[in-house]
Amino acid sequence: MSTLPLPYRVGYGEDAHRLAPGRPLILGGVPVPHAEHGAVAHSDGDAALHALADALLSGLALGDIGQYFPDTAAEWAGLDSRVILARALDLVRERGYVPLNVALVVTLDRPKLGPLRSEIARTLAELLGLAPAEVGVSFKTSEGLAPQHVQTRVTVLLGRTDG
Ligand SMILES: Nc1ccn([C@@H]2O[C@H](COP(=O)(O)O)[C@@H](O)[C@H]2O)c(=O)n1
Ligand SMILES: C[C@@]1(CO)OP(=O)(O)OP(=O)(O)OC[C@H]1O
């Protein structure tokens, strides 16, 4: 078994939230306008940022966001999920890695997110220090199987900064 650090590491994360009326719907740091429902969550419920932060952590076997931001802690109620992503990114950078590219899939029946694709990719790229071309953003419906549900799945490739 090699003792050298791997030049590349793959991370994967996913997150799901129930949707209910009267809640904001925020995905990838972008508020979705005119959504008739939003995420029920302890934080702001951004399933895209939660999955992305978990993907970063998993690539280096650093656990998951619930360990750093327990949903039982009153201090994290209503938390802006960009804070969660920034913490995960710091932990990855401290270990000598940076994200190189990201692929993200949001499953949501309504509303249509296509018009927000560029804004979400641009926002995620900014938060990660990447070019928008390194951030793939896909949308899927559940074909009516989970209309009150938002789910995001993310893969990330990490590379060593000294590699
Ligand atoms: N909330 C969503 C979900 C899907 N889209 C786009 O619709 C197309 C078809 O999706 P299927 O799940 O039926 O394959 C696809 O091009 C998605 O990008 C969307 O914009 N918003
Ligand atoms: C973000 C945290 C903490 O506020 O809570 P939620 O917003 O409920 O989100 P979830 O993706 O279920 O898990 C991580 C939690 O620890």
PDB file of C-alpha atoms and ligand atoms in Angstrom:
ATOM      1  CA  MET A   1       0.000   0.000   0.000  1.00  0.00           C
ATOM      2  CA  SER A   2       1.379   3.438  -0.991  1.00  0.00           C
ATOM      3  CA  THR A   3       2.039   5.977   1.765  1.00  0.00           C
ATOM      4  CA  LEU A   4       2.201   8.844  -0.749  1.00  0.00           C
ATOM      5  CA  PRO A   5      -0.822  11.165  -0.813  1.00  0.00           C
ATOM      6  CA  LEU A   6      -3.007  10.547  -3.837  1.00  0.00           C
ATOM      7  CA  PRO A   7      -2.712  13.257  -6.526  1.00  0.00           C
ATOM      8  CA  TYR A   8      -6.490  13.130  -7.100  1.00  0.00           C
ATOM      9  CA  ARG A   9      -9.414  12.119  -4.924  1.00  0.00           C
ATOM     10  CA  VAL A  10     -13.100  11.748  -5.763  1.00  0.00           C
ATOM     11  CA  GLY A  11     -15.862  12.944  -3.440  1.00  0.00           C
ATOM     12  CA  TYR A  12     -19.601  12.245  -3.513  1.00  0.00           C
ATOM     13  CA  GLY A  13     -22.430  13.818  -1.536  1.00  0.00           C
ATOM     14  CA  GLU A  14     -26.184  13.947  -1.530  1.00  0.00           C
ATOM     15  CA  ASP A  15     -28.914  15.748   0.386  1.00  0.00           C
ATOM     16  CA  ALA A  16     -32.697  15.785   0.397  1.00  0.00           C
ATOM     17  CA  HIS A  17     -35.280  18.030   2.002  1.00  0.00           C
ATOM     18  CA  ARG A  18     -39.050  17.915   2.251  1.00  0.00           C
ATOM     19  CA  LEU A  19     -40.805  20.821   0.554  1.00  0.00           C
ATOM     20  CA  ALA A  20     -43.575  22.854   2.185  1.00  0.00           C
ATOM     21  CA  PRO A  21     -45.389  26.108   1.395  1.00  0.00           C
ATOM     22  CA  GLY A  22     -44.103  29.279   3.055  1.00  0.00           C
ATOM     23  CA  ARG A  23     -40.459  28.175   3.090  1.00  0.00           C
ATOM     24  CA  PRO A  24     -37.723  29.685   0.892  1.00  0.00           C
ATOM     25  CA  LEU A  25     -36.253  27.521  -1.871  1.00  0.00           C
ATOM     26  CA  ILE A  26     -32.518  28.193  -2.232  1.00  0.00           C
ATOM     27  CA  LEU A  27     -30.318  26.046  -4.451  1.00  0.00           C
ATOM     28  CA  GLY A  28     -26.596  26.514  -4.935  1.00  0.00           C
ATOM     29  CA  GLY A  29     -26.752  29.832  -3.095  1.00  0.00           C
ATOM     30  CA  VAL A  30     -29.411  31.143  -5.505  1.00  0.00           C
ATOM     31  CA  PRO A  31     -32.943  31.929  -4.240  1.00  0.00           C
ATOM     32  CA  VAL A  32     -35.496  30.388  -6.621  1.00  0.00           C
ATOM     33  CA  PRO A  33     -38.065  33.106  -7.415  1.00  0.00           C
ATOM     34  CA  HIS A  34     -41.810  32.433  -7.223  1.00  0.00           C
ATOM     35  CA  ALA A  35     -41.413  28.905  -5.809  1.00  0.00           C
ATOM     36  CA  GLU A  36     -44.701  27.731  -4.269  1.00  0.00           C
ATOM     37  CA  HIS A  37     -42.783  25.650  -1.715  1.00  0.00           C
ATOM     38  CA  GLY A  38     -39.346  25.537  -0.092  1.00  0.00           C
ATOM     39  CA  ALA A  39     -37.112  23.289   1.976  1.00  0.00           C
ATOM     40  CA  VAL A  40     -38.047  22.282   5.517  1.00  0.00           C
ATOM     41  CA  ALA A  41     -34.697  22.374   7.322  1.00  0.00           C
ATOM     42  CA  HIS A  42     -32.803  23.513  10.382  1.00  0.00           C
ATOM     43  CA  SER A  43     -30.621  25.776   8.195  1.00  0.00           C
ATOM     44  CA  ASP A  44     -31.686  27.675   5.047  1.00  0.00           C
ATOM     45  CA  GLY A  45     -32.185  24.210   3.500  1.00  0.00           C
ATOM     46  CA  ASP A  46     -29.927  24.624   0.449  1.00  0.00           C
ATOM     47  CA  ALA A  47     -29.775  20.974  -0.637  1.00  0.00           C
ATOM     48  CA  ALA A  48     -27.237  21.781  -3.366  1.00  0.00           C
ATOM     49  CA  LEU A  49     -24.721  23.396  -1.007  1.00  0.00           C
ATOM     50  CA  HIS A  50     -25.236  20.645   1.581  1.00  0.00           C
ATOM     51  CA  ALA A  51     -24.550  17.913  -0.987  1.00  0.00           C
ATOM     52  CA  LEU A  52     -21.559  19.818  -2.342  1.00  0.00           C
ATOM     53  CA  ALA A  53     -20.070  20.319   1.135  1.00  0.00           C
ATOM     54  CA  ASP A  54     -20.568  16.614   1.892  1.00  0.00           C
ATOM     55  CA  ALA A  55     -18.888  15.721  -1.409  1.00  0.00           C
ATOM     56  CA  LEU A  56     -15.832  17.831  -0.510  1.00  0.00           C
ATOM     57  CA  LEU A  57     -15.614  16.239   2.946  1.00  0.00           C
ATOM     58  CA  SER A  58     -16.133  12.690   1.673  1.00  0.00           C
ATOM     59  CA  GLY A  59     -13.290  13.044  -0.850  1.00  0.00           C
ATOM     60  CA  LEU A  60     -10.873  13.270   2.052  1.00  0.00           C
ATOM     61  CA  ALA A  61     -12.821  11.003   4.426  1.00  0.00           C
ATOM     62  CA  LEU A  62     -13.591  13.972   6.698  1.00  0.00           C
ATOM     63  CA  GLY A  63     -17.092  12.884   7.664  1.00  0.00           C
ATOM     64  CA  ASP A  64     -20.213  14.880   6.845  1.00  0.00           C
ATOM     65  CA  ILE A  65     -21.667  18.319   7.532  1.00  0.00           C
ATOM     66  CA  GLY A  66     -23.860  17.072  10.375  1.00  0.00           C
ATOM     67  CA  GLN A  67     -20.692  16.477  12.419  1.00  0.00           C
ATOM     68  CA  TYR A  68     -19.577  20.099  11.990  1.00  0.00           C
ATOM     69  CA  PHE A  69     -23.044  21.698  12.059  1.00  0.00           C
ATOM     70  CA  PRO A  70     -25.344  19.471  14.169  1.00  0.00           C
ATOM     71  CA  ASP A  71     -29.034  20.057  13.437  1.00  0.00           C
ATOM     72  CA  THR A  72     -29.656  19.900  17.195  1.00  0.00           C
ATOM     73  CA  ALA A  73     -27.593  23.080  17.815  1.00  0.00           C
ATOM     74  CA  ALA A  74     -29.691  26.237  18.168  1.00  0.00           C
ATOM     75  CA  GLU A  75     -26.740  28.315  16.914  1.00  0.00           C
ATOM     76  CA  TRP A  76     -27.131  26.792  13.405  1.00  0.00           C
ATOM     77  CA  ALA A  77     -30.865  27.485  13.085  1.00  0.00           C
ATOM     78  CA  GLY A  78     -31.509  29.390   9.849  1.00  0.00           C
ATOM     79  CA  LEU A  79     -27.817  29.128   8.945  1.00  0.00           C
ATOM     80  CA  ASP A  80     -26.739  30.443   5.527  1.00  0.00           C
ATOM     81  CA  SER A  81     -25.443  27.273   3.857  1.00  0.00           C
ATOM     82  CA  ARG A  82     -22.596  29.217   2.243  1.00  0.00           C
ATOM     83  CA  VAL A  83     -21.026  29.107   5.728  1.00  0.00           C
ATOM     84  CA  ILE A  84     -21.195  25.293   5.630  1.00  0.00           C
ATOM     85  CA  LEU A  85     -19.579  25.162   2.199  1.00  0.00           C
ATOM     86  CA  ALA A  86     -16.828  27.602   3.233  1.00  0.00           C
ATOM     87  CA  ARG A  87     -15.973  25.402   6.246  1.00  0.00           C
ATOM     88  CA  ALA A  88     -15.790  22.248   4.119  1.00  0.00           C
ATOM     89  CA  LEU A  89     -13.611  24.044   1.574  1.00  0.00           C
ATOM     90  CA  ASP A  90     -11.263  25.283   4.300  1.00  0.00           C
ATOM     91  CA  LEU A  91     -10.870  21.746   5.649  1.00  0.00           C
ATOM     92  CA  VAL A  92     -10.029  20.451   2.161  1.00  0.00           C
ATOM     93  CA  ARG A  93      -7.553  23.260   1.466  1.00  0.00           C
ATOM     94  CA  GLU A  94      -5.865  22.785   4.862  1.00  0.00           C
ATOM     95  CA  ARG A  95      -5.083  19.230   3.756  1.00  0.00           C
ATOM     96  CA  GLY A  96      -3.463  20.425   0.529  1.00  0.00           C
ATOM     97  CA  TYR A  97      -6.294  19.801  -1.939  1.00  0.00           C
ATOM     98  CA  VAL A  98      -8.585  21.986  -4.052  1.00  0.00           C
ATOM     99  CA  PRO A  99     -11.685  21.099  -6.058  1.00  0.00           C
ATOM    100  CA  LEU A 100     -10.955  20.784  -9.793  1.00  0.00           C
ATOM    101  CA  ASN A 101     -14.414  20.145 -11.159  1.00  0.00           C
ATOM    102  CA  VAL A 102     -17.895  19.460  -9.905  1.00  0.00           C
ATOM    103  CA  ALA A 103     -20.959  17.691 -11.309  1.00  0.00           C
ATOM    104  CA  LEU A 104     -24.277  18.416  -9.605  1.00  0.00           C
ATOM    105  CA  VAL A 105     -27.758  17.000 -10.259  1.00  0.00           C
ATOM    106  CA  VAL A 106     -30.871  18.500  -8.665  1.00  0.00           C
ATOM    107  CA  THR A 107     -34.067  16.435  -8.710  1.00  0.00           C
ATOM    108  CA  LEU A 108     -37.120  18.656  -8.325  1.00  0.00           C
ATOM    109  CA  ASP A 109     -40.519  18.507 -10.000  1.00  0.00           C
ATOM    110  CA  ARG A 110     -41.479  22.180  -9.701  1.00  0.00           C
ATOM    111  CA  PRO A 111     -40.559  24.849 -10.526  1.00  0.00           C
ATOM    112  CA  LYS A 112     -38.430  24.474 -13.650  1.00  0.00           C
ATOM    113  CA  LEU A 113     -34.852  25.450 -12.865  1.00  0.00           C
ATOM    114  CA  GLY A 114     -33.464  25.640 -16.404  1.00  0.00           C
ATOM    115  CA  PRO A 115     -33.566  29.473 -16.438  1.00  0.00           C
ATOM    116  CA  LEU A 116     -31.326  29.500 -13.317  1.00  0.00           C
ATOM    117  CA  ARG A 117     -28.689  27.062 -14.614  1.00  0.00           C
ATOM    118  CA  SER A 118     -26.056  29.704 -15.502  1.00  0.00           C
ATOM    119  CA  GLU A 119     -26.591  31.670 -12.296  1.00  0.00           C
ATOM    120  CA  ILE A 120     -26.262  28.536 -10.150  1.00  0.00           C
ATOM    121  CA  ALA A 121     -23.109  27.418 -12.027  1.00  0.00           C
ATOM    122  CA  ARG A 122     -21.598  30.894 -11.737  1.00  0.00           C
ATOM    123  CA  THR A 123     -22.424  31.149  -8.029  1.00  0.00           C
ATOM    124  CA  LEU A 124     -21.010  27.703  -7.239  1.00  0.00           C
ATOM    125  CA  ALA A 125     -17.887  28.455  -9.285  1.00  0.00           C
ATOM    126  CA  GLU A 126     -17.354  31.677  -7.336  1.00  0.00           C
ATOM    127  CA  LEU A 127     -17.817  29.937  -3.989  1.00  0.00           C
ATOM    128  CA  LEU A 128     -15.339  27.204  -4.985  1.00  0.00           C
ATOM    129  CA  GLY A 129     -12.750  29.383  -6.759  1.00  0.00           C
ATOM    130  CA  LEU A 130     -13.389  27.652 -10.109  1.00  0.00           C
ATOM    131  CA  ALA A 131     -14.342  28.736 -13.615  1.00  0.00           C
ATOM    132  CA  PRO A 132     -18.055  28.213 -14.404  1.00  0.00           C
ATOM    133  CA  ALA A 133     -17.013  25.692 -17.084  1.00  0.00           C
ATOM    134  CA  GLU A 134     -15.764  23.407 -14.296  1.00  0.00           C
ATOM    135  CA  VAL A 135     -19.219  23.248 -12.703  1.00  0.00           C
ATOM    136  CA  GLY A 136     -21.797  21.003 -14.392  1.00  0.00           C
ATOM    137  CA  VAL A 137     -25.377  21.644 -13.298  1.00  0.00           C
ATOM    138  CA  SER A 138     -28.159  19.228 -14.315  1.00  0.00           C
ATOM    139  CA  PHE A 139     -31.835  19.152 -13.406  1.00  0.00           C
ATOM    140  CA  LYS A 140     -34.217  16.201 -13.318  1.00  0.00           C
ATOM    141  CA  THR A 141     -37.843  15.778 -12.361  1.00  0.00           C
ATOM    142  CA  SER A 142     -38.865  12.787 -10.260  1.00  0.00           C
ATOM    143  CA  GLU A 143     -41.538  12.163 -12.915  1.00  0.00           C
ATOM    144  CA  GLY A 144     -44.145  12.882 -10.216  1.00  0.00           C
ATOM    145  CA  LEU A 145     -42.811  10.243  -7.821  1.00  0.00           C
ATOM    146  CA  ALA A 146     -41.625  12.774  -5.203  1.00  0.00           C
ATOM    147  CA  PRO A 147     -43.371  16.099  -5.826  1.00  0.00           C
ATOM    148  CA  GLN A 148     -42.777  17.358  -2.249  1.00  0.00           C
ATOM    149  CA  HIS A 149     -39.106  16.622  -2.242  1.00  0.00           C
ATOM    150  CA  VAL A 150     -35.858  18.217  -3.421  1.00  0.00           C
ATOM    151  CA  GLN A 151     -32.750  16.078  -3.807  1.00  0.00           C
ATOM    152  CA  THR A 152     -29.237  16.915  -4.913  1.00  0.00           C
ATOM    153  CA  ARG A 153     -26.347  14.624  -5.771  1.00  0.00           C
ATOM    154  CA  VAL A 154     -22.807  15.879  -6.332  1.00  0.00           C
ATOM    155  CA  THR A 155     -19.484  14.426  -7.415  1.00  0.00           C
ATOM    156  CA  VAL A 156     -16.269  16.401  -7.067  1.00  0.00           C
ATOM    157  CA  LEU A 157     -12.711  15.804  -8.211  1.00  0.00           C
ATOM    158  CA  LEU A 158     -10.072  17.059  -5.780  1.00  0.00           C
ATOM    159  CA  GLY A 159      -6.452  17.640  -6.788  1.00  0.00           C
ATOM    160  CA  ARG A 160      -3.358  18.180  -4.667  1.00  0.00           C
ATOM    161  CA  THR A 161      -2.091  21.752  -4.768  1.00  0.00           C
ATOM    162  CA  ASP A 162       1.533  20.520  -4.887  1.00  0.00           C
ATOM    163  CA  GLY A 163       0.746  17.938  -7.588  1.00  0.00           C
TER     164      GLY A 163
HETATM  165  N1  LIG B   1     -36.970  21.307 -11.879  1.00  0.00           N
HETATM  166  C1  LIG B   1     -36.554  20.996 -13.131  1.00  0.00           C
HETATM  167  C2  LIG B   1     -36.527  19.685 -13.591  1.00  0.00           C
HETATM  168  C3  LIG B   1     -36.145  19.451 -14.892  1.00  0.00           C
HETATM  169  N2  LIG B   1     -35.794  20.489 -15.695  1.00  0.00           N
HETATM  170  C4  LIG B   1     -35.428  20.246 -17.095  1.00  0.00           C
HETATM  171  O1  LIG B   1     -36.452  19.517 -17.725  1.00  0.00           O
HETATM  172  C5  LIG B   1     -35.915  18.582 -18.650  1.00  0.00           C
HETATM  173  C6  LIG B   1     -36.556  17.225 -18.496  1.00  0.00           C
HETATM  174  O2  LIG B   1     -36.358  16.646 -17.210  1.00  0.00           O
HETATM  175  P1  LIG B   1     -36.718  15.086 -16.972  1.00  0.00           P
HETATM  176  O3  LIG B   1     -36.571  14.806 -15.532  1.00  0.00           O
HETATM  177  O4  LIG B   1     -38.133  14.912 -17.428  1.00  0.00           O
HETATM  178  O5  LIG B   1     -35.756  14.298 -17.785  1.00  0.00           O
HETATM  179  C7  LIG B   1     -34.422  18.591 -18.496  1.00  0.00           C
HETATM  180  O6  LIG B   1     -33.858  19.264 -19.599  1.00  0.00           O
HETATM  181  C8  LIG B   1     -34.173  19.406 -17.245  1.00  0.00           C
HETATM  182  O7  LIG B   1     -33.042  20.233 -17.366  1.00  0.00           O
HETATM  183  C9  LIG B   1     -35.809  21.774 -15.209  1.00  0.00           C
HETATM  184  O8  LIG B   1     -35.499  22.743 -15.927  1.00  0.00           O
HETATM  185  N3  LIG B   1     -36.193  21.999 -13.925  1.00  0.00           N
HETATM  186  C1  LIG B   2     -27.283  21.814   7.893  1.00  0.00           C
HETATM  187  C2  LIG B   2     -27.865  21.159   9.107  1.00  0.00           C
HETATM  188  C3  LIG B   2     -27.522  22.042  10.319  1.00  0.00           C
HETATM  189  O1  LIG B   2     -28.192  23.290  10.250  1.00  0.00           O
HETATM  190  O2  LIG B   2     -29.263  21.022   9.131  1.00  0.00           O
HETATM  191  P1  LIG B   2     -30.336  20.988   7.944  1.00  0.00           P
HETATM  192  O3  LIG B   2     -30.533  22.354   7.421  1.00  0.00           O
HETATM  193  O4  LIG B   2     -31.599  20.335   8.441  1.00  0.00           O
HETATM  194  O5  LIG B   2     -29.713  20.149   6.771  1.00  0.00           O
HETATM  195  P2  LIG B   2     -29.326  18.609   6.606  1.00  0.00           P
HETATM  196  O6  LIG B   2     -28.848  18.483   5.191  1.00  0.00           O
HETATM  197  O7  LIG B   2     -30.445  17.738   6.997  1.00  0.00           O
HETATM  198  O8  LIG B   2     -28.125  18.256   7.602  1.00  0.00           O
HETATM  199  C4  LIG B   2     -27.048  18.966   8.046  1.00  0.00           C
HETATM  200  C5  LIG B   2     -27.414  19.705   9.317  1.00  0.00           C
HETATM  201  O9  LIG B   2     -26.534  19.467  10.291  1.00  0.00           O
END
